[in-house]
Amino acid sequence: MQFKDLKLNKPILKAIAEKGYDIPTLVQQKAIPFILEGKDVIVSAQTGTGKTAAFALPILQLLFDKQDAGKRGKKIRALVVSPTRELAIQIQENFQSYLSYTNLRTTVVFGGTSIEPQKEILKKGVDVLIATPGRLLDLHKQEIVNLSFIETLVLDEADLMLDMGFIDDVKKIERLCPVEKQTLLFSATMPHKVVQLASSLLKNPENVEVSPTSSVAKSVSQVLYYVPKPKKMELCLHLLRNTIKGNIIIFRRTKFGVAKLEKTLRRNGYKVDSIHGDKPQNERQLAMNKFKKGEVNILIATDVAARGIDIKDLDAVVNFDLPNVPETYVHRIGRTGRAGEFGTSYSFCSADEKAYLASIQKLINTHITVEEAHPYPLDPKAKPQVHKKQGSKHRPGRKSAASKKKKKRWY
Ligand code: AMP
């Protein structure tokens, strides 16, 4: 199938050709016809499948075909809600590149950065708005954004949106849009709460499903290292010196863990940057750009900060900490081995992460190959470390048992 078989119009086909896309990806083949028909659609697809173009292209076509000839200023007719700033920026960049041969306009708004420049652009008028929920509601409250003319509403990464606690915001945003509209819901996974949200917001939706999250691309080889928790840092340095080369993302579960690893790697002379939720937006963007431009070759990230980010030419993904949600493992390693390239994922498993490993292996229905030849092996009998609150034996408590006994009660 070719793009022109999808009944896309000339200005859009021209932009696609300029991007160098030859054939539509599976999600594009399946979703674009439904969207062009004006139907509500639920799409289960991960980043990397071409899902952004799967909604951006038909939305632009619908807007292009049905333009308001009047000169009353542009109204926002398509709204894309995205859970994170990085994703929102990426989506807007996609729209921007596909609309070059139309007179349509787009912008992106997100929190953590000054609201004034965003207001200025919005006042000039855009056709497509990409937004994170909080900033969108803020701008709506200030009457800068009017959602009464929305024709298509896209909820992207719905599962992450719910995980991040945006359910009420999403419902509120939907209510601010007209009742008669097209709603598209995209989600990497389809847990019950996403299905519930979809059934409350979408009308007779079509379902499109590509590559369920339990499948790992064959082009990613997976390796597992059992290692005691305190030795993970040394193992990471050992592998970076001897085994892992090229452009690498290292995932950690916490912001604190990210910061600690970044400091250690930098001290050891590695070119590294990081993204996590506590970093201001401009710093996160700066780190991303440095990584994309090759100024640093190692990016350390938490899942939420890195989710959905499209980074090309990744050679390796390191799971410094195993994720406690098994689907997250599939998301993480899906970032390498894309588009016909080969990639490797290296996962560290300490004694207390064995349960996570079990559920990951169950989900992907594979036993990850264990690499035993490394200097920091884990004793197979090692028990998980339990962090007990340690009180000093010299300070058994504020009061002795005798004093507690002697205490006079007031009643
Ligand atoms: P996404 O899943 O939307 O994050 O897209 C992943 C990457 O695939 C992006 O870099 C897109 O530019 C690219 N892409 C989207 N559609 C196509 C296509 N039909 N052919 C080749 N690359 C594509």
Coordinates of C-alpha atoms and ligand atoms in Angstrom, one line a residue:
M1 CA 0.0 0.0 0.0
Q2 CA 1.1 3.5 -0.8
F3 CA 0.3 6.8 0.8
K4 CA -1.7 7.9 -2.2
D5 CA -3.9 4.8 -1.7
L6 CA -5.0 6.3 1.6
K7 CA -6.7 9.1 -0.3
L8 CA -4.4 11.8 1.1
N9 CA -4.3 15.0 -0.8
K10 CA -1.5 16.6 -2.7
P11 CA -0.1 19.1 -0.1
I12 CA 0.1 16.3 2.5
L13 CA 1.6 13.8 0.0
K14 CA 4.2 16.3 -0.9
A15 CA 5.2 16.8 2.7
I16 CA 5.4 13.0 3.3
A17 CA 7.6 12.6 0.3
E18 CA 9.9 15.3 1.6
K19 CA 10.2 13.4 4.9
G20 CA 11.3 10.4 2.9
Y21 CA 8.5 8.1 4.0
D22 CA 7.9 5.5 1.2
I23 CA 5.1 3.4 2.5
P24 CA 2.6 3.9 5.4
T25 CA 3.3 1.9 8.5
L26 CA 0.7 -0.6 9.7
V27 CA -0.9 1.7 12.2
Q28 CA -1.1 4.4 9.5
Q29 CA -2.7 1.9 7.0
K30 CA -5.3 0.9 9.6
A31 CA -6.1 4.2 11.3
I32 CA -6.0 6.8 8.6
P33 CA -9.1 5.6 6.6
F34 CA -11.2 5.6 9.8
I35 CA -10.0 9.0 10.9
L36 CA -10.7 10.4 7.4
E37 CA -14.2 9.0 7.7
G38 CA -14.7 11.0 10.8
K39 CA -15.0 8.0 13.1
D40 CA -13.9 7.8 16.7
V41 CA -11.0 5.4 17.0
I42 CA -9.1 3.7 19.8
V43 CA -5.6 2.9 18.7
S44 CA -3.3 0.6 20.7
A45 CA 0.2 1.3 19.4
Q46 CA 3.5 2.1 20.9
T47 CA 5.9 4.9 20.0
G48 CA 8.0 4.0 17.0
T49 CA 5.1 2.6 15.1
G50 CA 4.5 5.9 13.3
K51 CA 1.4 6.6 15.3
T52 CA 1.9 10.3 15.4
A53 CA 1.6 10.6 11.7
A54 CA -1.4 8.2 11.9
F55 CA -3.4 10.9 13.5
A56 CA -1.6 14.0 12.3
L57 CA -1.9 13.3 8.6
P58 CA -5.7 12.7 8.4
I59 CA -6.4 15.5 10.9
L60 CA -4.5 18.0 8.7
Q61 CA -6.3 16.7 5.6
L62 CA -9.7 17.1 7.3
L63 CA -8.8 20.6 8.4
F64 CA -7.4 21.5 5.0
D65 CA -10.5 20.2 3.1
K66 CA -12.9 22.1 5.4
Q67 CA -11.4 25.5 5.7
D68 CA -13.2 28.5 6.9
A69 CA -12.9 31.0 4.0
G70 CA -13.8 33.9 6.3
K71 CA -11.2 36.2 7.7
R72 CA -12.5 36.1 11.2
G73 CA -9.3 34.7 12.5
K74 CA -8.3 31.1 13.0
K75 CA -10.1 28.9 15.5
I76 CA -8.6 25.9 17.2
R77 CA -10.2 23.0 15.4
A78 CA -8.0 20.1 16.5
L79 CA -6.6 19.6 19.9
V80 CA -4.0 17.0 20.9
V81 CA -3.6 16.4 24.6
S82 CA -0.3 14.8 25.6
P83 CA 0.9 13.8 29.1
T84 CA 4.5 15.1 28.9
R85 CA 6.1 18.2 27.6
E86 CA 8.7 16.3 25.5
L87 CA 6.0 14.3 23.8
A88 CA 3.9 17.4 23.2
I89 CA 6.9 19.1 21.5
Q90 CA 7.6 16.1 19.4
I91 CA 4.0 15.9 18.2
Q92 CA 4.0 19.6 17.3
E93 CA 7.2 19.1 15.3
N94 CA 5.5 16.3 13.4
F95 CA 2.5 18.5 12.6
Q96 CA 4.7 21.3 11.6
S97 CA 6.6 19.2 9.1
Y98 CA 3.4 17.7 7.6
L99 CA 1.6 21.1 7.1
S100 CA 4.4 22.9 5.2
Y101 CA 2.3 23.0 2.0
T102 CA -1.0 24.1 3.6
N103 CA -1.8 27.4 5.2
L104 CA -2.7 25.6 8.5
R105 CA -1.0 26.7 11.7
T106 CA -0.1 24.8 14.9
T107 CA 1.5 25.5 18.2
V108 CA 2.3 23.7 21.4
V109 CA 1.7 24.8 25.0
F110 CA 3.0 23.1 28.2
G111 CA 3.8 24.0 31.8
G112 CA 7.1 24.7 33.4
T113 CA 7.9 27.5 31.1
S114 CA 6.7 31.1 30.7
I115 CA 3.0 31.4 29.7
E116 CA 3.3 34.8 28.0
P117 CA 4.9 33.8 24.7
Q118 CA 2.4 31.0 24.4
K119 CA -0.4 33.5 24.8
E120 CA 1.0 35.7 22.1
I121 CA 1.1 32.8 19.6
L122 CA -2.4 31.7 20.5
K123 CA -3.8 35.2 20.1
K124 CA -2.6 35.2 16.5
G125 CA -4.7 32.0 15.9
V126 CA -3.8 28.4 15.3
D127 CA -5.7 25.4 13.7
V128 CA -4.1 22.7 15.7
L129 CA -3.1 23.0 19.4
I130 CA -1.0 20.4 21.1
A131 CA -1.0 20.8 24.9
T132 CA -0.3 19.2 28.2
P133 CA -3.4 19.1 30.4
G134 CA -2.4 21.5 33.2
R135 CA -1.3 24.4 31.0
L136 CA -4.2 23.9 28.7
L137 CA -6.7 24.3 31.5
D138 CA -4.8 27.3 32.8
L139 CA -5.0 29.0 29.4
H140 CA -8.7 28.1 29.1
K141 CA -9.4 29.7 32.5
Q142 CA -7.6 32.8 31.4
E143 CA -9.9 32.8 28.3
I144 CA -6.9 32.6 25.9
V145 CA -8.0 29.2 24.6
N146 CA -11.5 28.6 23.3
L147 CA -12.3 24.9 22.8
S148 CA -15.8 25.5 21.5
F149 CA -14.8 24.9 17.8
I150 CA -12.9 21.6 18.3
E151 CA -13.7 19.1 15.6
T152 CA -11.1 16.5 16.5
L153 CA -9.8 15.7 20.0
V154 CA -6.8 13.4 20.4
L155 CA -5.8 11.9 23.7
D156 CA -2.3 10.6 23.2
E157 CA -0.5 8.1 25.5
A158 CA -3.8 7.7 27.4
D159 CA -2.3 5.0 29.7
L160 CA 0.5 7.3 30.8
M161 CA -2.0 10.2 31.1
L162 CA -3.9 8.1 33.7
D163 CA -0.7 6.9 35.4
M164 CA 0.3 10.5 35.9
G165 CA -3.0 11.3 37.5
F166 CA -4.5 13.4 34.7
I167 CA -7.9 11.6 34.6
D168 CA -9.9 14.5 35.9
D169 CA -8.2 17.0 33.8
V170 CA -8.7 14.9 30.7
K171 CA -12.4 14.5 31.5
K172 CA -12.7 18.3 32.1
I173 CA -11.0 19.1 28.8
E174 CA -13.3 16.7 27.0
R175 CA -16.3 18.5 28.5
L176 CA -15.0 21.9 27.4
C177 CA -15.1 20.7 23.8
P178 CA -18.3 20.5 21.8
V179 CA -20.4 17.3 22.3
E180 CA -20.3 16.7 18.5
K181 CA -16.7 15.9 17.7
Q182 CA -14.4 13.2 16.7
T183 CA -12.4 11.7 19.5
L184 CA -9.2 9.6 19.0
L185 CA -7.6 7.8 21.8
F186 CA -4.0 6.4 21.5
S187 CA -2.5 4.2 24.1
A188 CA 0.6 2.0 24.3
T189 CA -1.2 -0.4 26.6
M190 CA -4.9 -1.0 27.2
P191 CA -5.4 -1.6 30.9
H192 CA -8.9 -1.6 32.3
K193 CA -8.9 2.0 33.3
V194 CA -8.0 3.1 29.7
V195 CA -10.8 0.9 28.3
Q196 CA -13.2 2.5 30.8
L197 CA -12.1 6.0 29.9
A198 CA -12.5 5.2 26.2
S199 CA -16.0 3.9 26.7
S200 CA -17.0 7.0 28.6
L201 CA -15.6 9.4 26.0
L202 CA -15.8 7.7 22.5
K203 CA -18.9 7.0 20.4
N204 CA -19.0 3.7 18.5
P205 CA -15.3 3.6 18.2
E206 CA -13.3 1.6 15.7
N207 CA -10.4 -0.4 17.2
V208 CA -7.0 -0.5 15.7
E209 CA -4.3 -2.6 17.3
V210 CA -0.7 -3.0 16.2
S211 CA 2.2 -4.8 17.9
P212 CA 0.9 -5.5 21.4
T213 CA 3.2 -4.4 24.1
S214 CA 4.1 -7.9 25.0
S215 CA 6.1 -8.3 21.8
V216 CA 9.7 -7.4 21.6
A217 CA 11.1 -6.6 18.2
K218 CA 13.4 -9.4 16.9
S219 CA 16.1 -6.9 16.1
V220 CA 16.7 -6.3 19.9
S221 CA 18.9 -8.8 21.6
Q222 CA 18.4 -8.9 25.3
V223 CA 21.0 -9.7 28.0
L224 CA 20.5 -10.1 31.7
Y225 CA 23.1 -9.6 34.4
Y226 CA 22.4 -10.8 38.0
V227 CA 24.3 -8.4 40.2
P228 CA 24.2 -7.4 43.9
K229 CA 22.5 -4.0 44.2
P230 CA 25.6 -2.2 45.7
K231 CA 27.6 -3.4 42.7
K232 CA 25.4 -2.1 39.9
M233 CA 27.4 1.1 39.5
E234 CA 30.7 -0.9 39.1
L235 CA 29.0 -3.2 36.6
C236 CA 27.7 -0.3 34.6
L237 CA 31.2 1.2 34.4
H238 CA 32.7 -2.2 33.5
L239 CA 30.2 -2.6 30.7
L240 CA 30.7 0.9 29.4
R241 CA 34.5 0.4 29.3
N242 CA 34.3 -3.0 27.7
T243 CA 31.0 -3.9 26.0
I244 CA 28.5 -1.2 25.4
K245 CA 29.3 1.3 22.8
G246 CA 27.5 4.0 20.8
N247 CA 24.4 5.9 21.7
I248 CA 23.0 4.6 25.0
I249 CA 20.0 5.3 27.2
I250 CA 20.2 4.2 30.8
F251 CA 17.0 3.9 32.7
R252 CA 16.7 4.3 36.4
R253 CA 13.5 4.1 38.5
T254 CA 14.0 7.3 40.5
K255 CA 15.2 10.9 39.9
F256 CA 17.7 10.5 42.8
G257 CA 19.1 7.4 41.1
V258 CA 19.4 9.3 37.8
A259 CA 21.3 12.1 39.5
K260 CA 23.7 9.8 41.3
L261 CA 24.6 7.8 38.2
E262 CA 25.0 10.9 36.1
K263 CA 27.5 12.3 38.7
T264 CA 29.5 9.0 38.7
L265 CA 29.6 8.7 35.0
R266 CA 30.7 12.3 34.5
R267 CA 33.4 11.8 37.1
N268 CA 34.6 8.9 35.1
G269 CA 34.9 11.0 32.0
Y270 CA 31.8 10.0 30.1
K271 CA 29.8 12.4 28.0
V272 CA 26.4 12.2 29.7
D273 CA 23.2 14.1 30.4
S274 CA 19.9 13.3 32.0
I275 CA 16.2 13.9 31.9
H276 CA 13.9 13.5 34.8
G277 CA 10.7 15.1 36.1
D278 CA 12.4 17.5 38.5
K279 CA 14.5 19.2 35.8
P280 CA 13.1 22.4 34.4
Q281 CA 11.7 22.1 30.9
N282 CA 14.5 24.1 29.2
E283 CA 17.2 21.8 30.8
R284 CA 15.3 18.7 29.7
Q285 CA 15.1 20.0 26.2
L286 CA 18.8 21.0 26.2
A287 CA 19.7 17.5 27.3
M288 CA 17.6 15.9 24.6
N289 CA 19.1 18.2 21.9
K290 CA 22.7 17.4 23.1
F291 CA 21.9 13.7 22.8
K292 CA 20.3 14.0 19.4
K293 CA 23.2 16.1 18.1
G294 CA 25.7 13.6 19.5
E295 CA 27.3 16.0 21.9
V296 CA 26.7 13.4 24.6
N297 CA 26.3 9.7 23.8
I298 CA 24.8 8.6 27.1
L299 CA 21.4 9.8 28.3
I300 CA 20.1 8.7 31.8
A301 CA 16.4 8.9 32.2
T302 CA 13.4 8.0 34.3
D303 CA 10.5 6.3 32.5
V304 CA 8.1 9.2 32.7
A305 CA 10.6 11.7 31.3
A306 CA 11.6 9.5 28.5
R307 CA 8.3 7.9 27.5
G308 CA 7.4 8.2 23.9
I309 CA 10.5 10.2 23.0
D310 CA 11.6 9.4 19.5
I311 CA 15.4 9.0 19.4
K312 CA 16.9 7.5 16.4
D313 CA 20.2 5.5 16.1
L314 CA 20.1 4.1 19.6
D315 CA 22.6 1.3 20.0
A316 CA 21.8 0.1 23.5
V317 CA 19.3 0.5 26.3
V318 CA 20.5 -0.3 29.8
N319 CA 18.0 -1.2 32.5
F320 CA 20.0 -0.1 35.5
D321 CA 17.0 -0.8 37.6
L322 CA 14.3 -3.2 36.4
P323 CA 10.9 -1.6 36.1
N324 CA 8.2 -2.8 38.4
V325 CA 5.6 -2.6 35.6
P326 CA 6.5 -5.3 33.0
E327 CA 5.1 -3.3 30.0
T328 CA 7.6 -0.6 30.8
Y329 CA 10.4 -3.0 30.0
V330 CA 9.0 -3.5 26.6
H331 CA 8.7 0.3 26.1
R332 CA 12.2 0.9 27.2
I333 CA 13.9 -1.7 25.0
G334 CA 11.7 -0.9 22.1
R335 CA 13.7 2.3 21.7
T336 CA 16.6 0.3 20.2
G337 CA 16.5 -2.0 17.2
R338 CA 14.1 0.3 15.3
A339 CA 13.6 0.5 11.6
G340 CA 15.7 -2.4 10.6
E341 CA 18.7 -1.6 12.9
F342 CA 20.0 -4.0 15.5
G343 CA 20.2 -3.0 19.1
T344 CA 20.9 -4.6 22.5
S345 CA 19.3 -4.2 25.9
Y346 CA 21.3 -4.8 29.0
S347 CA 19.3 -5.4 32.2
F348 CA 20.6 -5.5 35.8
C349 CA 18.7 -7.7 38.2
S350 CA 19.5 -7.6 42.0
A351 CA 18.0 -10.0 44.5
D352 CA 15.1 -7.7 45.3
E353 CA 14.2 -7.4 41.6
K354 CA 13.7 -11.1 40.9
A355 CA 9.9 -10.8 41.2
Y356 CA 9.9 -7.9 38.6
L357 CA 12.1 -10.1 36.3
A358 CA 9.6 -13.0 36.6
S359 CA 6.7 -10.8 35.5
I360 CA 8.7 -9.3 32.6
Q361 CA 9.7 -12.8 31.4
K362 CA 6.1 -13.9 31.7
L363 CA 4.8 -11.0 29.7
I364 CA 7.3 -11.3 26.8
N365 CA 7.1 -15.1 27.0
T366 CA 10.9 -15.4 26.8
H367 CA 13.8 -16.2 29.1
I368 CA 16.3 -13.4 28.8
T369 CA 19.8 -14.7 28.1
V370 CA 21.9 -14.5 31.3
E371 CA 25.5 -13.3 31.0
E372 CA 27.4 -14.9 33.8
A373 CA 30.9 -13.8 32.7
H374 CA 31.3 -10.5 34.6
P375 CA 33.2 -9.5 37.8
Y376 CA 30.2 -8.8 40.1
P377 CA 28.1 -12.0 40.1
L378 CA 25.1 -12.3 42.5
D379 CA 25.0 -15.2 44.9
P380 CA 22.0 -17.2 43.7
K381 CA 20.9 -17.6 47.3
A382 CA 21.2 -13.9 48.1
K383 CA 18.2 -12.6 49.8
P384 CA 16.7 -9.2 49.1
Q385 CA 18.1 -6.5 51.2
V386 CA 15.5 -5.3 53.7
H387 CA 16.0 -1.8 54.9
K388 CA 15.1 -1.8 58.6
K389 CA 14.9 1.5 60.4
Q390 CA 17.9 1.2 62.6
G391 CA 17.6 2.9 66.0
S392 CA 20.8 3.4 68.1
K393 CA 21.2 0.9 71.0
H394 CA 22.1 3.9 73.1
R395 CA 18.9 5.7 72.4
P396 CA 16.2 3.0 72.8
G397 CA 13.4 5.5 72.7
R398 CA 12.4 8.7 74.3
K399 CA 11.1 7.1 77.5
S400 CA 12.1 4.0 79.4
A401 CA 9.6 1.3 80.2
A402 CA 9.8 2.3 83.9
S403 CA 9.0 5.9 83.1
K404 CA 6.1 4.9 80.9
K405 CA 4.8 2.7 83.8
K406 CA 5.1 5.5 86.3
K407 CA 3.3 8.0 84.1
K408 CA 0.3 9.4 85.8
R409 CA -2.7 9.4 83.6
W410 CA -4.9 12.5 83.6
Y411 CA -8.0 10.5 83.5
Ligands
AMP1 P1 6.1 7.7 16.2 O1 5.6 6.3 16.5 O2 4.9 8.6 15.8 O3 6.8 8.3 17.3 O4 7.1 7.7 14.9 C1 8.3 7.1 14.9 C2 9.2 7.6 13.8 O5 8.8 7.0 12.6 C3 9.2 9.1 13.6 O6 10.6 9.4 13.5 C4 8.5 9.3 12.3 O7 9.1 10.4 11.6 C5 8.8 8.0 11.5 N1 7.8 7.6 10.6 C6 6.4 7.8 10.7 N2 5.8 7.3 9.7 C7 6.7 6.8 8.8 C8 6.6 6.1 7.6 N3 5.5 5.9 6.9 N4 7.8 5.7 7.0 C9 9.0 5.9 7.6 N5 9.1 6.6 8.8 C10 8.0 7.0 9.4

